[in-house]
Amino acid sequence: MAKFLIVEARFYAHLNDMLIEGAKAALESAGHEAQVITVPGALEVPGAIALAAESDQYDGFIAIGVVIRGETYHFEIVAGESARAIMALTMDGIPIGNGILTTENEEQALVRADPAQKNKGGEAAQAAIRMLELAEKFS
């Protein structure tokens, strides 16, 4: 059994709740344990993962959040920089599943977050599990 930390950017609570539900279900069905912490926004998710990874308390991580396009360039910065930072951490060998949704509108986010529909939280957890398996194989 591995211990995973779900790091959520709690901006859209109702969407995050669904993403977390999907992630927890995937982890539990694979026999793993989950804990959730909250950060202010998607840009803080990679920093929290980096800090938690240094503690050696967790075997893997799931990034959860929702970034919906608005009227300004802010969407591109938040979506791109959070993904870039998560990718940098994975290149350092930290097992992470990226479940930060980047959508045009709330309707798209709802379909992707809902465990009964696209279940992107569950997919992110499955990705984190697989990355942990690979890390263990190659270490």
mmCIF file with all atom_site columns, C-alpha atoms in Angstrom:
data_model
loop_
_atom_site.group_PDB
_atom_site.id
_atom_site.type_symbol
_atom_site.label_atom_id
_atom_site.label_alt_id
_atom_site.label_comp_id
_atom_site.label_asym_id
_atom_site.label_entity_id
_atom_site.label_seq_id
_atom_site.pdbx_PDB_ins_code
_atom_site.Cartn_x
_atom_site.Cartn_y
_atom_site.Cartn_z
_atom_site.occupancy
_atom_site.B_iso_or_equiv
_atom_site.pdbx_formal_charge
_atom_site.auth_seq_id
_atom_site.auth_comp_id
_atom_site.auth_asym_id
_atom_site.auth_atom_id
_atom_site.pdbx_PDB_model_num
ATOM 1   C CA . MET A 1 1   ? 0.000   0.000  0.000   1.00 0.00 ? 1   MET A CA 1
ATOM 2   C CA . ALA A 1 2   ? 1.289   3.419  -0.977  1.00 0.00 ? 2   ALA A CA 1
ATOM 3   C CA . LYS A 1 3   ? 0.384   6.777  0.508   1.00 0.00 ? 3   LYS A CA 1
ATOM 4   C CA . PHE A 1 4   ? -0.644  9.519  -1.927  1.00 0.00 ? 4   PHE A CA 1
ATOM 5   C CA . LEU A 1 5   ? -1.147  13.193 -1.267  1.00 0.00 ? 5   LEU A CA 1
ATOM 6   C CA . ILE A 1 6   ? -3.877  14.936 -3.227  1.00 0.00 ? 6   ILE A CA 1
ATOM 7   C CA . VAL A 1 7   ? -3.006  18.628 -3.513  1.00 0.00 ? 7   VAL A CA 1
ATOM 8   C CA . GLU A 1 8   ? -6.026  20.667 -4.504  1.00 0.00 ? 8   GLU A CA 1
ATOM 9   C CA . ALA A 1 9   ? -6.338  24.254 -5.604  1.00 0.00 ? 9   ALA A CA 1
ATOM 10  C CA . ARG A 1 10  ? -9.725  24.923 -4.025  1.00 0.00 ? 10  ARG A CA 1
ATOM 11  C CA . PHE A 1 11  ? -11.129 27.575 -6.317  1.00 0.00 ? 11  PHE A CA 1
ATOM 12  C CA . TYR A 1 12  ? -14.205 25.777 -7.700  1.00 0.00 ? 12  TYR A CA 1
ATOM 13  C CA . ALA A 1 13  ? -15.268 23.704 -4.697  1.00 0.00 ? 13  ALA A CA 1
ATOM 14  C CA . HIS A 1 14  ? -18.082 21.753 -6.385  1.00 0.00 ? 14  HIS A CA 1
ATOM 15  C CA . LEU A 1 15  ? -15.792 20.704 -9.256  1.00 0.00 ? 15  LEU A CA 1
ATOM 16  C CA . ASN A 1 16  ? -12.876 19.886 -6.955  1.00 0.00 ? 16  ASN A CA 1
ATOM 17  C CA . ASP A 1 17  ? -15.123 17.714 -4.811  1.00 0.00 ? 17  ASP A CA 1
ATOM 18  C CA . MET A 1 18  ? -15.883 15.567 -7.864  1.00 0.00 ? 18  MET A CA 1
ATOM 19  C CA . LEU A 1 19  ? -12.226 15.393 -8.922  1.00 0.00 ? 19  LEU A CA 1
ATOM 20  C CA . ILE A 1 20  ? -11.199 14.356 -5.416  1.00 0.00 ? 20  ILE A CA 1
ATOM 21  C CA . GLU A 1 21  ? -13.978 11.774 -5.268  1.00 0.00 ? 21  GLU A CA 1
ATOM 22  C CA . GLY A 1 22  ? -12.725 10.206 -8.494  1.00 0.00 ? 22  GLY A CA 1
ATOM 23  C CA . ALA A 1 23  ? -9.092  10.290 -7.365  1.00 0.00 ? 23  ALA A CA 1
ATOM 24  C CA . LYS A 1 24  ? -9.833  8.767  -3.960  1.00 0.00 ? 24  LYS A CA 1
ATOM 25  C CA . ALA A 1 25  ? -11.953 6.011  -5.495  1.00 0.00 ? 25  ALA A CA 1
ATOM 26  C CA . ALA A 1 26  ? -9.175  5.076  -7.931  1.00 0.00 ? 26  ALA A CA 1
ATOM 27  C CA . LEU A 1 27  ? -6.569  5.043  -5.166  1.00 0.00 ? 27  LEU A CA 1
ATOM 28  C CA . GLU A 1 28  ? -8.736  3.035  -2.787  1.00 0.00 ? 28  GLU A CA 1
ATOM 29  C CA . SER A 1 29  ? -9.665  0.483  -5.459  1.00 0.00 ? 29  SER A CA 1
ATOM 30  C CA . ALA A 1 30  ? -5.938  -0.038 -6.063  1.00 0.00 ? 30  ALA A CA 1
ATOM 31  C CA . GLY A 1 31  ? -5.351  -0.526 -2.315  1.00 0.00 ? 31  GLY A CA 1
ATOM 32  C CA . HIS A 1 32  ? -3.692  2.821  -1.658  1.00 0.00 ? 32  HIS A CA 1
ATOM 33  C CA . GLU A 1 33  ? -4.207  5.524  0.944   1.00 0.00 ? 33  GLU A CA 1
ATOM 34  C CA . ALA A 1 34  ? -4.976  9.195  0.277   1.00 0.00 ? 34  ALA A CA 1
ATOM 35  C CA . GLN A 1 35  ? -4.701  12.439 2.168   1.00 0.00 ? 35  GLN A CA 1
ATOM 36  C CA . VAL A 1 36  ? -5.866  15.837 0.885   1.00 0.00 ? 36  VAL A CA 1
ATOM 37  C CA . ILE A 1 37  ? -4.362  19.271 1.427   1.00 0.00 ? 37  ILE A CA 1
ATOM 38  C CA . THR A 1 38  ? -5.594  22.565 0.014   1.00 0.00 ? 38  THR A CA 1
ATOM 39  C CA . VAL A 1 39  ? -3.661  25.445 -1.524  1.00 0.00 ? 39  VAL A CA 1
ATOM 40  C CA . PRO A 1 40  ? -5.011  28.803 -2.765  1.00 0.00 ? 40  PRO A CA 1
ATOM 41  C CA . GLY A 1 41  ? -4.668  28.227 -6.506  1.00 0.00 ? 41  GLY A CA 1
ATOM 42  C CA . ALA A 1 42  ? -3.227  26.127 -9.319  1.00 0.00 ? 42  ALA A CA 1
ATOM 43  C CA . LEU A 1 43  ? 0.073   27.995 -9.271  1.00 0.00 ? 43  LEU A CA 1
ATOM 44  C CA . GLU A 1 44  ? 0.648   26.880 -5.678  1.00 0.00 ? 44  GLU A CA 1
ATOM 45  C CA . VAL A 1 45  ? 0.020   23.174 -6.353  1.00 0.00 ? 45  VAL A CA 1
ATOM 46  C CA . PRO A 1 46  ? 3.530   22.366 -7.658  1.00 0.00 ? 46  PRO A CA 1
ATOM 47  C CA . GLY A 1 47  ? 5.179   24.200 -4.767  1.00 0.00 ? 47  GLY A CA 1
ATOM 48  C CA . ALA A 1 48  ? 3.141   22.259 -2.230  1.00 0.00 ? 48  ALA A CA 1
ATOM 49  C CA . ILE A 1 49  ? 4.028   18.985 -3.975  1.00 0.00 ? 49  ILE A CA 1
ATOM 50  C CA . ALA A 1 50  ? 7.725   19.905 -3.947  1.00 0.00 ? 50  ALA A CA 1
ATOM 51  C CA . LEU A 1 51  ? 7.599   20.679 -0.213  1.00 0.00 ? 51  LEU A CA 1
ATOM 52  C CA . ALA A 1 52  ? 5.696   17.485 0.589   1.00 0.00 ? 52  ALA A CA 1
ATOM 53  C CA . ALA A 1 53  ? 8.039   15.389 -1.561  1.00 0.00 ? 53  ALA A CA 1
ATOM 54  C CA . GLU A 1 54  ? 10.993  16.569 0.533   1.00 0.00 ? 54  GLU A CA 1
ATOM 55  C CA . SER A 1 55  ? 9.277   15.240 3.664   1.00 0.00 ? 55  SER A CA 1
ATOM 56  C CA . ASP A 1 56  ? 9.304   11.600 2.472   1.00 0.00 ? 56  ASP A CA 1
ATOM 57  C CA . GLN A 1 57  ? 5.826   11.142 3.983   1.00 0.00 ? 57  GLN A CA 1
ATOM 58  C CA . TYR A 1 58  ? 4.211   10.323 0.631   1.00 0.00 ? 58  TYR A CA 1
ATOM 59  C CA . ASP A 1 59  ? 4.905   7.920  -2.191  1.00 0.00 ? 59  ASP A CA 1
ATOM 60  C CA . GLY A 1 60  ? 3.093   9.897  -4.893  1.00 0.00 ? 60  GLY A CA 1
ATOM 61  C CA . PHE A 1 61  ? 0.963   12.927 -5.593  1.00 0.00 ? 61  PHE A CA 1
ATOM 62  C CA . ILE A 1 62  ? -2.190  13.967 -7.437  1.00 0.00 ? 62  ILE A CA 1
ATOM 63  C CA . ALA A 1 63  ? -2.612  17.582 -8.518  1.00 0.00 ? 63  ALA A CA 1
ATOM 64  C CA . ILE A 1 64  ? -6.258  18.693 -8.518  1.00 0.00 ? 64  ILE A CA 1
ATOM 65  C CA . GLY A 1 65  ? -7.751  21.974 -9.632  1.00 0.00 ? 65  GLY A CA 1
ATOM 66  C CA . VAL A 1 66  ? -9.772  23.769 -12.266 1.00 0.00 ? 66  VAL A CA 1
ATOM 67  C CA . VAL A 1 67  ? -8.667  26.686 -14.418 1.00 0.00 ? 67  VAL A CA 1
ATOM 68  C CA . ILE A 1 68  ? -11.441 28.163 -16.565 1.00 0.00 ? 68  ILE A CA 1
ATOM 69  C CA . ARG A 1 69  ? -10.673 30.632 -19.340 1.00 0.00 ? 69  ARG A CA 1
ATOM 70  C CA . GLY A 1 70  ? -11.692 34.179 -18.516 1.00 0.00 ? 70  GLY A CA 1
ATOM 71  C CA . GLU A 1 71  ? -11.428 37.472 -20.297 1.00 0.00 ? 71  GLU A CA 1
ATOM 72  C CA . THR A 1 72  ? -7.726  38.056 -19.662 1.00 0.00 ? 72  THR A CA 1
ATOM 73  C CA . TYR A 1 73  ? -4.377  36.423 -20.398 1.00 0.00 ? 73  TYR A CA 1
ATOM 74  C CA . HIS A 1 74  ? -4.279  35.106 -16.809 1.00 0.00 ? 74  HIS A CA 1
ATOM 75  C CA . PHE A 1 75  ? -5.717  31.746 -17.949 1.00 0.00 ? 75  PHE A CA 1
ATOM 76  C CA . GLU A 1 76  ? -2.715  31.045 -20.179 1.00 0.00 ? 76  GLU A CA 1
ATOM 77  C CA . ILE A 1 77  ? -0.256  31.902 -17.423 1.00 0.00 ? 77  ILE A CA 1
ATOM 78  C CA . VAL A 1 78  ? -1.949  29.790 -14.754 1.00 0.00 ? 78  VAL A CA 1
ATOM 79  C CA . ALA A 1 79  ? -2.642  26.826 -17.051 1.00 0.00 ? 79  ALA A CA 1
ATOM 80  C CA . GLY A 1 80  ? 0.781   26.832 -18.658 1.00 0.00 ? 80  GLY A CA 1
ATOM 81  C CA . GLU A 1 81  ? 2.931   27.554 -15.631 1.00 0.00 ? 81  GLU A CA 1
ATOM 82  C CA . SER A 1 82  ? 1.208   25.077 -13.328 1.00 0.00 ? 82  SER A CA 1
ATOM 83  C CA . ALA A 1 83  ? 1.559   22.341 -15.967 1.00 0.00 ? 83  ALA A CA 1
ATOM 84  C CA . ARG A 1 84  ? 5.191   23.292 -16.627 1.00 0.00 ? 84  ARG A CA 1
ATOM 85  C CA . ALA A 1 85  ? 6.062   23.172 -12.934 1.00 0.00 ? 85  ALA A CA 1
ATOM 86  C CA . ILE A 1 86  ? 4.328   19.819 -12.444 1.00 0.00 ? 86  ILE A CA 1
ATOM 87  C CA . MET A 1 87  ? 6.196   18.433 -15.454 1.00 0.00 ? 87  MET A CA 1
ATOM 88  C CA . ALA A 1 88  ? 9.490   19.678 -13.999 1.00 0.00 ? 88  ALA A CA 1
ATOM 89  C CA . LEU A 1 89  ? 8.771   17.803 -10.775 1.00 0.00 ? 89  LEU A CA 1
ATOM 90  C CA . THR A 1 90  ? 7.956   14.619 -12.674 1.00 0.00 ? 90  THR A CA 1
ATOM 91  C CA . MET A 1 91  ? 11.258  14.961 -14.522 1.00 0.00 ? 91  MET A CA 1
ATOM 92  C CA . ASP A 1 92  ? 12.913  14.986 -11.100 1.00 0.00 ? 92  ASP A CA 1
ATOM 93  C CA . GLY A 1 93  ? 11.369  11.562 -10.480 1.00 0.00 ? 93  GLY A CA 1
ATOM 94  C CA . ILE A 1 94  ? 8.409   12.571 -8.331  1.00 0.00 ? 94  ILE A CA 1
ATOM 95  C CA . PRO A 1 95  ? 5.354   10.406 -9.188  1.00 0.00 ? 95  PRO A CA 1
ATOM 96  C CA . ILE A 1 96  ? 2.547   12.847 -10.004 1.00 0.00 ? 96  ILE A CA 1
ATOM 97  C CA . GLY A 1 97  ? -0.785  12.578 -11.760 1.00 0.00 ? 97  GLY A CA 1
ATOM 98  C CA . ASN A 1 98  ? -1.931  15.922 -13.136 1.00 0.00 ? 98  ASN A CA 1
ATOM 99  C CA . GLY A 1 99  ? -5.661  16.416 -12.608 1.00 0.00 ? 99  GLY A CA 1
ATOM 100 C CA . ILE A 1 100 ? -5.710  20.182 -13.067 1.00 0.00 ? 100 ILE A CA 1
ATOM 101 C CA . LEU A 1 101 ? -8.439  20.853 -15.610 1.00 0.00 ? 101 LEU A CA 1
ATOM 102 C CA . THR A 1 102 ? -7.968  23.691 -18.079 1.00 0.00 ? 102 THR A CA 1
ATOM 103 C CA . THR A 1 103 ? -11.250 24.386 -19.830 1.00 0.00 ? 103 THR A CA 1
ATOM 104 C CA . GLU A 1 104 ? -13.049 27.026 -21.813 1.00 0.00 ? 104 GLU A CA 1
ATOM 105 C CA . ASN A 1 105 ? -16.081 27.044 -19.525 1.00 0.00 ? 105 ASN A CA 1
ATOM 106 C CA . GLU A 1 106 ? -17.673 25.488 -16.461 1.00 0.00 ? 106 GLU A CA 1
ATOM 107 C CA . GLU A 1 107 ? -19.754 23.062 -18.509 1.00 0.00 ? 107 GLU A CA 1
ATOM 108 C CA . GLN A 1 108 ? -16.604 21.465 -19.932 1.00 0.00 ? 108 GLN A CA 1
ATOM 109 C CA . ALA A 1 109 ? -15.094 21.302 -16.462 1.00 0.00 ? 109 ALA A CA 1
ATOM 110 C CA . LEU A 1 110 ? -18.203 19.642 -15.051 1.00 0.00 ? 110 LEU A CA 1
ATOM 111 C CA . VAL A 1 111 ? -18.118 16.833 -17.628 1.00 0.00 ? 111 VAL A CA 1
ATOM 112 C CA . ARG A 1 112 ? -14.412 16.239 -17.005 1.00 0.00 ? 112 ARG A CA 1
ATOM 113 C CA . ALA A 1 113 ? -14.650 16.382 -13.206 1.00 0.00 ? 113 ALA A CA 1
ATOM 114 C CA . ASP A 1 114 ? -17.703 14.137 -12.803 1.00 0.00 ? 114 ASP A CA 1
ATOM 115 C CA . PRO A 1 115 ? -16.652 10.575 -11.853 1.00 0.00 ? 115 PRO A CA 1
ATOM 116 C CA . ALA A 1 116 ? -19.678 9.278  -13.771 1.00 0.00 ? 116 ALA A CA 1
ATOM 117 C CA . GLN A 1 117 ? -18.519 11.016 -16.953 1.00 0.00 ? 117 GLN A CA 1
ATOM 118 C CA . LYS A 1 118 ? -14.866 11.671 -17.902 1.00 0.00 ? 118 LYS A CA 1
ATOM 119 C CA . ASN A 1 119 ? -13.510 11.163 -14.346 1.00 0.00 ? 119 ASN A CA 1
ATOM 120 C CA . LYS A 1 120 ? -10.288 13.129 -14.781 1.00 0.00 ? 120 LYS A CA 1
ATOM 121 C CA . GLY A 1 121 ? -9.596  12.907 -11.044 1.00 0.00 ? 121 GLY A CA 1
ATOM 122 C CA . GLY A 1 122 ? -9.605  9.128  -11.296 1.00 0.00 ? 122 GLY A CA 1
ATOM 123 C CA . GLU A 1 123 ? -7.399  9.268  -14.383 1.00 0.00 ? 123 GLU A CA 1
ATOM 124 C CA . ALA A 1 124 ? -4.904  11.498 -12.566 1.00 0.00 ? 124 ALA A CA 1
ATOM 125 C CA . ALA A 1 125 ? -4.758  9.030  -9.675  1.00 0.00 ? 125 ALA A CA 1
ATOM 126 C CA . GLN A 1 126 ? -4.206  6.139  -12.085 1.00 0.00 ? 126 GLN A CA 1
ATOM 127 C CA . ALA A 1 127 ? -1.388  8.100  -13.727 1.00 0.00 ? 127 ALA A CA 1
ATOM 128 C CA . ALA A 1 128 ? 0.228   8.744  -10.333 1.00 0.00 ? 128 ALA A CA 1
ATOM 129 C CA . ILE A 1 129 ? -0.018  5.048  -9.448  1.00 0.00 ? 129 ILE A CA 1
ATOM 130 C CA . ARG A 1 130 ? 1.631   4.089  -12.732 1.00 0.00 ? 130 ARG A CA 1
ATOM 131 C CA . MET A 1 131 ? 4.392   6.658  -12.289 1.00 0.00 ? 131 MET A CA 1
ATOM 132 C CA . LEU A 1 132 ? 5.055   5.279  -8.805  1.00 0.00 ? 132 LEU A CA 1
ATOM 133 C CA . GLU A 1 133 ? 5.268   1.757  -10.240 1.00 0.00 ? 133 GLU A CA 1
ATOM 134 C CA . LEU A 1 134 ? 7.800   2.974  -12.808 1.00 0.00 ? 134 LEU A CA 1
ATOM 135 C CA . ALA A 1 135 ? 9.814   4.828  -10.165 1.00 0.00 ? 135 ALA A CA 1
ATOM 136 C CA . GLU A 1 136 ? 9.996   1.648  -8.096  1.00 0.00 ? 136 GLU A CA 1
ATOM 137 C CA . LYS A 1 137 ? 10.943  -0.426 -11.144 1.00 0.00 ? 137 LYS A CA 1
ATOM 138 C CA . PHE A 1 138 ? 13.818  1.834  -12.140 1.00 0.00 ? 138 PHE A CA 1
ATOM 139 C CA . SER A 1 139 ? 15.167  2.690  -8.687  1.00 0.00 ? 139 SER A CA 1
#
